[in-house]
Amino acid sequence: MLDLWAVLIPILLADVVNPVLFAFMVYAVGTDRPFINSSAALSGHTAAYLAFGILLAFAFDIITAWLANPTAIDYGLGFLVGLLLLWAAWRMRRGGKQEKQESRVEQLTPPRAFGIGAVINIIGLPFALPYFAALDQILKADLTVTDSIMVLAGYNLGYALPFLVVPVLALTLGDRSRPVLARINQQVDRISAYLLPLMLTLLGIALVVDAVRFFVVGEGLF
């Protein structure tokens, strides 16, 4: 299990760079219920991430069993995800700054914030390549269903942890948290433009090398 987390933690670090979710949570702090709304947005995103992660894991497992060659298929999926990560990193470097999408909701309620947080996850899920890499590693570990879900839940909690800074600051600083979070949001946006492509590149290379080594010598890196 510790060996699995040694692989999942670097993937998690690449996955957690999500300026879109952070920007919406900062927006939620500017509403009449900053702590509740920002917490609801994070809860919605996390719940959707975990639910889709479980569904995808079961889908991958069914496909693997159907093809009757689970080890090769798992490494094949890892190879494909690795290539997609390298392609995404290359596109980010060429694409420059990403366009921001700001919510135009006039009155944000906790249920609406929860729903928007979930929608942000659903829209971004096809591009959440590190998450697919994490699922691939969990499946390759050949854990029980219960242990796999526990690891996936731990991964999702780890994903949500950095974003808790938003509701915590909203709760402790009140209105004074807004300019602080606005500055943090600017820094996150600036850093992610450079850090995310680098992390995706490193992760993509690792997955491709892992898969190639398995198909050449019969044993992967992870």
mmCIF file of C-alpha atoms in Angstrom:
data_model
loop_
_atom_site.group_PDB
_atom_site.id
_atom_site.type_symbol
_atom_site.label_atom_id
_atom_site.label_comp_id
_atom_site.label_asym_id
_atom_site.label_seq_id
_atom_site.Cartn_x
_atom_site.Cartn_y
_atom_site.Cartn_z
ATOM 1 C CA MET A 1 0.000 0.000 0.000
ATOM 2 C CA LEU A 2 2.858 2.413 0.835
ATOM 3 C CA ASP A 3 4.429 1.672 -2.550
ATOM 4 C CA LEU A 4 1.147 2.586 -4.222
ATOM 5 C CA TRP A 5 0.932 5.921 -2.381
ATOM 6 C CA ALA A 6 4.539 6.665 -3.338
ATOM 7 C CA VAL A 7 3.305 6.636 -6.940
ATOM 8 C CA LEU A 8 -0.080 8.297 -6.310
ATOM 9 C CA ILE A 9 1.255 11.324 -4.427
ATOM 10 C CA PRO A 10 3.252 12.737 -7.395
ATOM 11 C CA ILE A 11 0.188 12.153 -9.594
ATOM 12 C CA LEU A 12 -1.961 13.949 -7.027
ATOM 13 C CA LEU A 13 0.387 16.943 -7.051
ATOM 14 C CA ALA A 14 -0.090 17.249 -10.804
ATOM 15 C CA ASP A 15 -3.846 16.718 -10.536
ATOM 16 C CA VAL A 16 -4.479 19.286 -7.794
ATOM 17 C CA VAL A 17 -3.415 22.247 -9.945
ATOM 18 C CA ASN A 18 -6.945 23.344 -10.840
ATOM 19 C CA PRO A 19 -7.197 27.132 -11.267
ATOM 20 C CA VAL A 20 -10.808 26.886 -12.483
ATOM 21 C CA LEU A 21 -12.111 25.342 -9.255
ATOM 22 C CA PHE A 22 -10.035 27.696 -7.128
ATOM 23 C CA ALA A 23 -11.285 30.741 -9.070
ATOM 24 C CA PHE A 24 -14.918 29.713 -8.571
ATOM 25 C CA MET A 25 -14.365 29.173 -4.857
ATOM 26 C CA VAL A 26 -12.838 32.655 -4.628
ATOM 27 C CA TYR A 27 -15.926 33.953 -6.421
ATOM 28 C CA ALA A 28 -18.118 32.123 -3.887
ATOM 29 C CA VAL A 29 -16.320 33.942 -1.062
ATOM 30 C CA GLY A 30 -17.635 37.198 -2.507
ATOM 31 C CA THR A 31 -21.267 36.157 -1.966
ATOM 32 C CA ASP A 32 -23.452 36.690 1.090
ATOM 33 C CA ARG A 33 -22.507 33.267 2.552
ATOM 34 C CA PRO A 34 -18.802 32.946 1.789
ATOM 35 C CA PHE A 35 -17.921 29.997 4.038
ATOM 36 C CA ILE A 36 -20.985 27.897 3.243
ATOM 37 C CA ASN A 37 -20.968 28.569 -0.496
ATOM 38 C CA SER A 38 -17.243 27.967 -0.981
ATOM 39 C CA SER A 39 -17.473 24.792 1.119
ATOM 40 C CA ALA A 40 -20.479 23.625 -0.905
ATOM 41 C CA ALA A 41 -18.591 24.203 -4.169
ATOM 42 C CA LEU A 42 -15.654 22.121 -2.952
ATOM 43 C CA SER A 43 -17.999 19.412 -1.648
ATOM 44 C CA GLY A 44 -19.807 19.202 -4.991
ATOM 45 C CA HIS A 45 -16.566 18.931 -6.926
ATOM 46 C CA THR A 46 -15.138 16.287 -4.573
ATOM 47 C CA ALA A 47 -18.334 14.207 -4.517
ATOM 48 C CA ALA A 48 -18.525 14.187 -8.317
ATOM 49 C CA TYR A 49 -14.821 13.336 -8.632
ATOM 50 C CA LEU A 50 -15.110 10.374 -6.265
ATOM 51 C CA ALA A 51 -18.340 9.094 -7.838
ATOM 52 C CA PHE A 52 -16.963 9.204 -11.373
ATOM 53 C CA GLY A 53 -13.681 7.721 -10.179
ATOM 54 C CA ILE A 54 -15.498 4.691 -8.758
ATOM 55 C CA LEU A 55 -17.577 4.295 -11.932
ATOM 56 C CA LEU A 56 -14.509 4.570 -14.161
ATOM 57 C CA ALA A 57 -12.569 2.108 -12.015
ATOM 58 C CA PHE A 58 -15.349 -0.469 -12.300
ATOM 59 C CA ALA A 59 -15.607 0.165 -16.053
ATOM 60 C CA PHE A 60 -11.855 -0.330 -16.529
ATOM 61 C CA ASP A 61 -11.967 -3.465 -14.399
ATOM 62 C CA ILE A 62 -14.834 -4.929 -16.449
ATOM 63 C CA ILE A 63 -13.008 -4.178 -19.717
ATOM 64 C CA THR A 64 -9.832 -5.717 -18.341
ATOM 65 C CA ALA A 65 -11.618 -8.914 -17.244
ATOM 66 C CA TRP A 66 -13.417 -9.148 -20.576
ATOM 67 C CA LEU A 67 -10.147 -8.987 -22.513
ATOM 68 C CA ALA A 68 -8.721 -11.650 -20.141
ATOM 69 C CA ASN A 69 -5.269 -10.046 -20.032
ATOM 70 C CA PRO A 70 -5.434 -7.565 -17.174
ATOM 71 C CA THR A 71 -1.735 -6.860 -16.739
ATOM 72 C CA ALA A 72 -1.082 -5.993 -20.377
ATOM 73 C CA ILE A 73 -4.269 -3.951 -20.621
ATOM 74 C CA ASP A 74 -3.439 -1.966 -17.487
ATOM 75 C CA TYR A 75 -0.014 -1.062 -18.839
ATOM 76 C CA GLY A 76 -1.541 -0.319 -22.223
ATOM 77 C CA LEU A 77 -3.927 2.139 -20.599
ATOM 78 C CA GLY A 78 -1.008 3.668 -18.716
ATOM 79 C CA PHE A 79 0.890 4.079 -21.990
ATOM 80 C CA LEU A 80 -2.098 5.772 -23.636
ATOM 81 C CA VAL A 81 -2.628 8.122 -20.681
ATOM 82 C CA GLY A 82 1.092 8.934 -20.695
ATOM 83 C CA LEU A 83 0.959 9.941 -24.363
ATOM 84 C CA LEU A 84 -2.147 12.061 -23.719
ATOM 85 C CA LEU A 85 -0.375 13.781 -20.822
ATOM 86 C CA LEU A 86 2.590 14.637 -23.052
ATOM 87 C CA TRP A 87 0.220 15.944 -25.729
ATOM 88 C CA ALA A 88 -1.675 18.058 -23.169
ATOM 89 C CA ALA A 89 1.595 19.512 -21.819
ATOM 90 C CA TRP A 90 2.709 20.380 -25.349
ATOM 91 C CA ARG A 91 -0.612 22.085 -26.109
ATOM 92 C CA MET A 92 -0.421 24.084 -22.870
ATOM 93 C CA ARG A 93 3.051 25.348 -23.708
ATOM 94 C CA ARG A 94 1.929 26.445 -27.170
ATOM 95 C CA GLY A 95 -1.486 27.713 -26.138
ATOM 96 C CA GLY A 96 -0.307 30.312 -23.632
ATOM 97 C CA LYS A 97 -2.811 31.568 -21.089
ATOM 98 C CA GLN A 98 -6.046 29.698 -20.720
ATOM 99 C CA GLU A 99 -9.284 31.590 -20.955
ATOM 100 C CA LYS A 100 -11.047 32.069 -17.687
ATOM 101 C CA GLN A 101 -14.711 31.312 -17.354
ATOM 102 C CA GLU A 102 -16.389 33.325 -14.659
ATOM 103 C CA SER A 103 -19.713 32.388 -13.198
ATOM 104 C CA ARG A 104 -22.516 34.861 -13.887
ATOM 105 C CA VAL A 105 -24.798 33.546 -11.164
ATOM 106 C CA GLU A 106 -26.512 36.514 -9.548
ATOM 107 C CA GLN A 107 -27.481 34.823 -6.300
ATOM 108 C CA LEU A 108 -25.398 31.888 -5.218
ATOM 109 C CA THR A 109 -27.032 29.469 -2.786
ATOM 110 C CA PRO A 110 -25.310 26.464 -1.159
ATOM 111 C CA PRO A 111 -27.199 23.894 -3.328
ATOM 112 C CA ARG A 112 -26.351 25.895 -6.435
ATOM 113 C CA ALA A 113 -22.715 26.182 -5.377
ATOM 114 C CA PHE A 114 -22.620 22.414 -4.790
ATOM 115 C CA GLY A 115 -24.107 21.821 -8.248
ATOM 116 C CA ILE A 116 -21.717 24.214 -9.989
ATOM 117 C CA GLY A 117 -18.775 22.574 -8.225
ATOM 118 C CA ALA A 118 -19.962 19.207 -9.551
ATOM 119 C CA VAL A 119 -20.476 20.641 -13.053
ATOM 120 C CA ILE A 120 -16.927 22.062 -13.049
ATOM 121 C CA ASN A 121 -15.716 18.548 -12.343
ATOM 122 C CA ILE A 122 -17.918 16.918 -14.982
ATOM 123 C CA ILE A 123 -16.863 19.380 -17.685
ATOM 124 C CA GLY A 124 -13.185 18.973 -16.854
ATOM 125 C CA LEU A 125 -13.267 15.199 -16.289
ATOM 126 C CA PRO A 126 -12.325 14.192 -19.862
ATOM 127 C CA PHE A 127 -9.183 16.327 -19.478
ATOM 128 C CA ALA A 128 -8.330 15.145 -15.947
ATOM 129 C CA LEU A 129 -5.550 12.940 -17.277
ATOM 130 C CA PRO A 130 -3.666 12.633 -13.955
ATOM 131 C CA TYR A 131 -6.846 11.189 -12.434
ATOM 132 C CA PHE A 132 -6.929 8.487 -15.122
ATOM 133 C CA ALA A 133 -3.279 7.804 -14.371
ATOM 134 C CA ALA A 134 -4.116 7.427 -10.669
ATOM 135 C CA LEU A 135 -6.974 5.011 -11.481
ATOM 136 C CA ASP A 136 -4.609 3.001 -13.663
ATOM 137 C CA GLN A 137 -2.105 2.680 -10.800
ATOM 138 C CA ILE A 138 -4.826 1.652 -8.331
ATOM 139 C CA LEU A 139 -6.077 -1.041 -10.716
ATOM 140 C CA LYS A 140 -2.551 -2.344 -11.296
ATOM 141 C CA ALA A 141 -2.115 -2.720 -7.523
ATOM 142 C CA ASP A 142 -4.734 -5.504 -7.644
ATOM 143 C CA LEU A 143 -6.363 -4.517 -4.350
ATOM 144 C CA THR A 144 -9.710 -5.697 -3.049
ATOM 145 C CA VAL A 145 -12.737 -3.633 -4.028
ATOM 146 C CA THR A 146 -12.978 -2.164 -0.522
ATOM 147 C CA ASP A 147 -9.289 -1.247 -0.397
ATOM 148 C CA SER A 148 -9.434 0.270 -3.892
ATOM 149 C CA ILE A 149 -12.379 2.481 -2.935
ATOM 150 C CA MET A 150 -10.623 3.498 0.292
ATOM 151 C CA VAL A 151 -7.470 4.455 -1.630
ATOM 152 C CA LEU A 152 -9.539 6.374 -4.184
ATOM 153 C CA ALA A 153 -11.424 8.156 -1.383
ATOM 154 C CA GLY A 154 -8.098 9.045 0.251
ATOM 155 C CA TYR A 155 -6.847 10.385 -3.071
ATOM 156 C CA ASN A 156 -9.937 12.572 -3.442
ATOM 157 C CA LEU A 157 -9.632 13.877 0.116
ATOM 158 C CA GLY A 158 -6.003 14.702 -0.592
ATOM 159 C CA TYR A 159 -7.140 16.530 -3.729
ATOM 160 C CA ALA A 160 -9.645 18.618 -1.764
ATOM 161 C CA LEU A 161 -7.258 19.452 1.083
ATOM 162 C CA PRO A 162 -5.382 22.409 -0.533
ATOM 163 C CA PHE A 163 -8.669 24.029 -1.562
ATOM 164 C CA LEU A 164 -9.827 24.121 2.057
ATOM 165 C CA VAL A 165 -7.713 27.253 2.424
ATOM 166 C CA VAL A 166 -10.578 29.182 0.787
ATOM 167 C CA PRO A 167 -13.406 28.425 3.278
ATOM 168 C CA VAL A 168 -10.944 28.495 6.199
ATOM 169 C CA LEU A 169 -9.781 32.018 5.304
ATOM 170 C CA ALA A 170 -13.378 33.061 4.676
ATOM 171 C CA LEU A 171 -14.335 31.799 8.128
ATOM 172 C CA THR A 172 -11.378 33.286 10.013
ATOM 173 C CA LEU A 173 -10.888 36.601 8.186
ATOM 174 C CA GLY A 174 -14.395 37.389 6.953
ATOM 175 C CA ASP A 175 -14.473 40.150 4.343
ATOM 176 C CA ARG A 176 -10.733 40.654 4.742
ATOM 177 C CA SER A 177 -10.184 37.287 3.071
ATOM 178 C CA ARG A 178 -11.384 38.551 -0.314
ATOM 179 C CA PRO A 179 -8.314 40.599 -1.322
ATOM 180 C CA VAL A 180 -6.032 37.907 0.133
ATOM 181 C CA LEU A 181 -7.737 35.178 -1.893
ATOM 182 C CA ALA A 182 -7.767 37.370 -4.992
ATOM 183 C CA ARG A 183 -3.984 37.696 -4.761
ATOM 184 C CA ILE A 184 -3.602 33.958 -4.145
ATOM 185 C CA ASN A 185 -5.808 33.291 -7.165
ATOM 186 C CA GLN A 186 -3.564 35.451 -9.355
ATOM 187 C CA GLN A 187 -0.492 33.584 -8.121
ATOM 188 C CA VAL A 188 -2.142 30.184 -8.680
ATOM 189 C CA ASP A 189 -3.051 31.218 -12.212
ATOM 190 C CA ARG A 190 0.481 32.419 -12.938
ATOM 191 C CA ILE A 191 2.245 29.426 -11.405
ATOM 192 C CA SER A 192 -0.063 26.844 -12.984
ATOM 193 C CA ALA A 193 0.749 28.211 -16.449
ATOM 194 C CA TYR A 194 4.352 27.040 -15.960
ATOM 195 C CA LEU A 195 4.127 24.290 -13.356
ATOM 196 C CA LEU A 196 1.256 22.243 -14.797
ATOM 197 C CA PRO A 197 2.844 21.560 -18.225
ATOM 198 C CA LEU A 198 6.097 20.545 -16.500
ATOM 199 C CA MET A 199 4.352 18.157 -14.105
ATOM 200 C CA LEU A 200 2.251 16.652 -16.899
ATOM 201 C CA THR A 201 5.395 16.126 -18.986
ATOM 202 C CA LEU A 202 7.236 14.339 -16.178
ATOM 203 C CA LEU A 203 4.207 12.197 -15.349
ATOM 204 C CA GLY A 204 3.621 11.361 -19.022
ATOM 205 C CA ILE A 205 7.250 10.306 -19.513
ATOM 206 C CA ALA A 206 7.111 8.122 -16.384
ATOM 207 C CA LEU A 207 3.947 6.320 -17.550
ATOM 208 C CA VAL A 208 5.240 5.781 -21.084
ATOM 209 C CA VAL A 209 8.588 4.432 -19.832
ATOM 210 C CA ASP A 210 6.731 2.236 -17.308
ATOM 211 C CA ALA A 211 4.583 0.692 -20.049
ATOM 212 C CA VAL A 212 7.423 0.319 -22.571
ATOM 213 C CA ARG A 213 9.608 -1.401 -19.965
ATOM 214 C CA PHE A 214 6.794 -3.828 -19.166
ATOM 215 C CA PHE A 215 6.231 -4.783 -22.804
ATOM 216 C CA VAL A 216 9.998 -5.135 -23.431
ATOM 217 C CA VAL A 217 11.209 -6.939 -20.294
ATOM 218 C CA GLY A 218 7.921 -8.038 -18.710
ATOM 219 C CA GLU A 219 8.176 -5.808 -15.637
ATOM 220 C CA GLY A 220 7.132 -2.168 -15.148
ATOM 221 C CA LEU A 221 8.750 0.554 -13.100
ATOM 222 C CA PHE A 222 5.778 0.864 -10.720
#
